[in-house]
């Protein structure tokens, strides 16, 4: 019996349907899972013994319970609060209801306090008062920024208390700039490695003050340069350190190229996964790490009134 081998026939594959040509604008931000790394690699978490730390999100923001800010901090409590600040970047104390002097005393546990001649003064030279709403001119709100990066040594952090809150609105948001750096495309990370940018107080204040009000401060606050990516001095994390209010351009780049790159970098703070949003009640206090975050005061409460007082802690030179 003769066995005839079957004739091999080519296998046909259906062709992929053709798609029309389409693209989104360059430098877009696209969907997909983001890296949400709250702590530095190798960081050893330890239990808190003196306070309760209640996370307000996966990545950033925690409420602290069990700390009385009206009393002096013991060294052990100061250590726990500093560890919480490094791990959560912004801490919330509900109903603290402290005086301006107690607020100053609390902040002094982290260093000397700054003065800022460009802002309204509160009860002391180093207390800033924000009295907004009603007939007041809207200022210093609805923009992502880090405080006073136009200084050679920008603030380490700030302690803000709401004295009067509107019946709705007036929240504040914070963004984790280490997460913003972690999720940059590798090509962008390579491009900004070692880059420096110029920071100047004039763009952030010229929206509200005229030349006659700003010119007297030019000698005190000349333009400064900082790394585009700074290293946190306590955790070692790399963080984006450019912002809309004060960063004018990247050193050594043509203006158009610098504007385009800065536009992409500052938009990273807008990603919701990197953010926490806090709804204030009168007497609440927030303490944030200005080295690691940007913040945004939501201007959605006019004509209602919102009154806050802030003290800022002097920082170190970014590297």
XYZ file of C-alpha atoms in Angstrom:
319
model
C 0.000 0.000 0.000
C 1.386 3.348 -1.005
C 1.013 6.182 1.403
C 0.818 9.583 -0.197
C 2.113 12.421 1.976
C -0.260 15.353 2.146
C 0.776 18.321 0.122
C 1.980 21.195 2.343
C -0.223 24.220 1.899
C 0.849 27.728 2.968
C -0.947 28.951 6.067
C -2.772 32.190 5.459
C -2.872 34.851 8.166
C -5.430 37.588 8.125
C -3.807 40.952 7.669
C -3.940 43.482 10.486
C -6.388 46.219 9.633
C -4.737 49.447 8.648
C -5.084 52.387 10.979
C -5.060 55.969 9.889
C -2.097 58.049 10.900
C -2.646 59.788 14.215
C -0.511 61.203 16.976
C -0.879 63.229 20.122
C 1.185 66.364 20.747
C 4.782 65.894 21.810
C 5.622 65.928 25.527
C 2.240 64.563 26.498
C 1.495 62.715 29.724
C -0.032 59.321 29.110
C -2.106 56.774 30.963
C -0.534 53.712 32.554
C 0.548 52.502 35.942
C 2.807 54.917 37.792
C 5.600 54.125 40.212
C 4.331 55.112 43.659
C 7.367 54.694 45.883
C 6.728 56.447 49.182
C 10.066 55.666 50.846
C 13.676 55.593 49.672
C 15.178 52.235 48.807
C 16.528 50.579 51.932
C 14.527 52.772 54.318
C 13.645 50.863 57.486
C 10.153 51.637 58.736
C 9.682 51.512 62.491
C 6.539 51.734 64.586
C 5.612 55.083 66.095
C 5.437 54.963 69.885
C 4.381 58.497 70.846
C 1.868 59.441 68.133
C -0.602 57.821 65.795
C 0.177 58.357 62.111
C -2.959 58.083 59.981
C -2.224 58.044 56.216
C -4.350 60.328 54.062
C -3.218 58.666 50.845
C -0.936 55.937 49.595
C 1.999 58.205 48.816
C 1.827 61.548 50.625
C 0.078 63.108 53.599
C -0.643 61.803 57.109
C -2.690 63.052 60.027
C -0.846 63.062 63.353
C -2.862 62.252 66.455
C -1.622 62.459 70.027
C 0.776 65.406 69.731
C -0.033 68.600 71.631
C 1.573 71.418 69.637
C 0.895 73.945 72.385
C 3.575 72.304 74.556
C 7.353 72.040 74.041
C 8.429 68.929 72.143
C 10.558 66.358 73.884
C 13.582 65.137 71.873
C 11.857 61.786 71.356
C 8.664 63.385 70.044
C 10.614 65.713 67.799
C 12.429 62.670 66.345
C 9.168 60.845 65.666
C 7.585 63.874 64.005
C 10.662 64.438 61.855
C 10.609 60.788 60.788
C 6.915 61.125 59.924
C 7.687 64.261 57.917
C 10.359 62.441 55.911
C 8.097 59.464 55.307
C 4.854 61.343 54.493
C 6.146 64.806 53.369
C 3.184 66.729 54.848
C 1.656 66.271 58.293
C -1.790 67.407 59.448
C -2.768 68.243 63.027
C -6.530 68.566 63.387
C -7.824 71.106 65.884
C -4.384 72.138 67.129
C -5.682 75.698 67.674
C -2.357 77.163 68.797
C -1.267 80.753 69.192
C 1.186 82.356 66.793
C 3.878 82.129 69.489
C 3.218 78.409 69.935
C 3.307 77.982 66.179
C 6.702 79.706 66.074
C 7.996 77.598 68.973
C 6.955 74.393 67.210
C 8.644 75.386 63.949
C 11.846 76.406 65.753
C 12.422 72.727 66.543
C 13.533 72.426 62.907
C 15.665 75.556 62.582
C 15.677 79.324 62.398
C 12.611 81.058 60.996
C 12.599 83.079 57.791
C 11.280 86.566 57.283
C 9.696 87.568 53.989
C 9.337 91.299 53.271
C 7.181 90.583 50.214
C 4.298 89.149 52.243
C 1.908 90.638 54.800
C 3.179 90.424 58.355
C 1.309 88.750 61.190
C 1.942 89.173 64.917
C 5.732 88.858 64.546
C 8.281 89.622 61.857
C 8.607 85.942 60.933
C 4.846 85.264 60.875
C 3.140 85.736 57.501
C -0.595 86.423 57.391
C -2.789 85.540 54.425
C -6.153 87.280 54.669
C -8.056 86.354 51.519
C -11.522 86.593 50.071
C -14.042 89.397 50.238
C -12.566 92.496 48.615
C -8.950 91.315 48.982
C -6.859 90.941 45.829
C -6.398 87.235 44.968
C -2.703 86.419 45.410
C -0.380 83.442 45.816
C -3.043 80.873 44.984
C -4.049 78.459 42.216
C -0.505 77.680 41.076
C 1.758 74.732 41.879
C 4.951 75.934 43.547
C 7.524 75.391 46.268
C 8.093 78.302 48.613
C 10.876 80.864 48.128
C 13.005 78.861 45.700
C 14.311 82.273 44.620
C 16.437 82.234 47.792
C 19.944 80.817 47.789
C 18.770 78.602 50.639
C 15.062 77.900 50.098
C 12.861 77.042 53.058
C 13.197 73.615 54.655
C 9.512 73.600 55.418
C 6.547 75.595 56.647
C 3.917 75.419 59.373
C 0.523 76.826 58.336
C -2.557 77.283 60.521
C -6.011 78.275 59.315
C -7.501 80.899 61.614
C -10.728 81.384 59.665
C -12.152 79.073 57.017
C -14.816 79.652 54.380
C -18.007 77.566 54.553
C -16.807 75.614 51.521
C -13.689 75.417 49.395
C -10.261 76.774 50.270
C -8.514 73.382 50.314
C -4.761 72.998 49.892
C -3.075 70.293 47.814
C 0.464 68.944 47.999
C 2.411 66.911 45.429
C 5.342 64.545 46.018
C 8.185 65.672 43.769
C 10.213 62.519 44.340
C 7.384 60.559 42.708
C 7.313 63.170 39.945
C 10.992 62.475 39.293
C 10.655 58.677 39.553
C 8.101 58.589 36.752
C 9.964 60.726 34.231
C 10.927 58.965 30.991
C 14.526 57.763 31.070
C 15.396 60.057 28.177
C 14.209 63.078 30.181
C 16.122 61.944 33.269
C 19.292 61.729 31.184
C 18.639 65.155 29.698
C 18.268 66.909 33.054
C 21.029 65.039 34.890
C 23.336 67.736 36.248
C 21.240 70.562 34.749
C 20.711 73.796 36.645
C 17.890 76.321 36.439
C 17.532 79.987 37.334
C 15.003 81.042 39.986
C 13.843 84.636 40.439
C 11.257 86.216 42.734
C 10.010 88.682 40.113
C 7.782 86.371 38.004
C 5.929 85.093 41.059
C 5.227 88.565 42.440
C 4.935 90.738 39.323
C 1.371 89.490 38.841
C 0.387 91.398 41.988
C 2.974 94.134 42.567
C 4.222 96.926 40.320
C 7.861 97.715 39.544
C 7.955 100.375 42.252
C 7.121 97.780 44.898
C 9.487 95.101 43.589
C 12.556 97.120 42.620
C 13.647 97.802 46.240
C 14.023 94.042 46.787
C 16.108 93.243 43.693
C 19.466 93.574 45.412
C 18.378 91.464 48.364
C 17.017 88.709 46.113
C 19.171 88.403 42.976
C 18.511 85.467 40.619
C 19.952 82.173 41.876
C 20.609 78.802 40.256
C 19.554 75.450 41.700
C 19.757 71.885 40.394
C 16.801 70.861 38.256
C 16.924 67.616 40.244
C 17.883 68.110 43.874
C 18.850 65.447 46.406
C 17.016 65.376 49.711
C 19.630 65.973 52.431
C 18.030 63.504 54.867
C 16.544 60.743 52.714
C 18.800 60.871 49.639
C 15.798 60.866 47.299
C 16.090 62.634 43.949
C 13.321 65.197 43.416
C 12.262 67.596 40.707
C 13.063 71.122 41.859
C 11.528 73.489 39.307
C 8.224 75.320 39.652
C 5.917 77.647 37.765
C 6.211 80.638 40.101
C 9.949 81.179 40.243
C 11.885 79.035 37.732
C 12.664 81.162 34.664
C 14.935 79.010 32.473
C 17.424 76.155 32.334
C 21.031 77.276 32.138
C 22.702 76.764 28.755
C 19.532 76.075 26.753
C 17.962 78.199 24.069
C 14.824 79.893 25.350
C 12.405 77.832 23.231
C 14.029 74.555 24.252
C 14.120 75.578 27.915
C 10.480 76.699 27.879
C 9.349 73.418 26.348
C 11.300 71.268 28.798
C 10.287 73.315 31.820
C 6.679 73.165 30.705
C 6.864 69.370 30.708
C 8.637 69.207 34.070
C 6.334 71.554 35.975
C 3.278 69.659 34.719
C 4.409 66.597 36.658
C 3.010 68.117 39.860
C -0.460 67.950 38.271
C -0.654 64.132 38.416
C -3.339 63.121 40.961
C -1.500 59.963 42.032
C 1.287 62.145 43.477
C -1.085 64.378 45.448
C -2.998 64.735 48.681
C -5.819 67.225 49.241
C -6.642 68.644 52.666
C -9.967 70.189 53.667
C -9.343 72.693 56.443
C -11.224 73.378 59.640
C -10.421 76.385 61.808
C -7.456 75.606 64.069
C -5.963 72.907 61.832
C -2.209 72.943 61.242
C -0.197 71.573 58.315
C 3.571 71.059 58.431
C 5.223 70.261 55.104
C 8.659 69.497 53.734
C 9.267 72.257 51.195
C 12.300 70.392 49.840
C 10.213 67.402 48.772
C 6.845 68.874 47.781
C 4.978 71.517 45.892
C 1.625 72.876 47.006
C -1.432 74.539 45.520
C -3.934 76.709 47.411
C -7.307 76.196 45.754
C -8.927 79.572 45.054
C -12.592 78.571 44.919
C -14.166 80.308 47.923
C -14.559 83.999 46.999
C -16.265 86.127 48.209
C -15.993 84.185 51.480
C -13.035 84.896 53.777
C -10.047 82.630 54.460
C -7.372 83.645 56.994
C -4.138 81.729 57.538
C -0.841 82.307 59.286
C 2.437 80.692 58.255
C 5.943 80.441 59.592
C 8.737 79.179 57.354
C 11.885 77.350 58.449
C 15.180 78.358 56.856
C 16.710 75.648 54.705
C 20.009 74.628 53.154
C 21.585 75.089 49.751
C 20.094 72.538 47.290
C 22.460 70.045 45.699
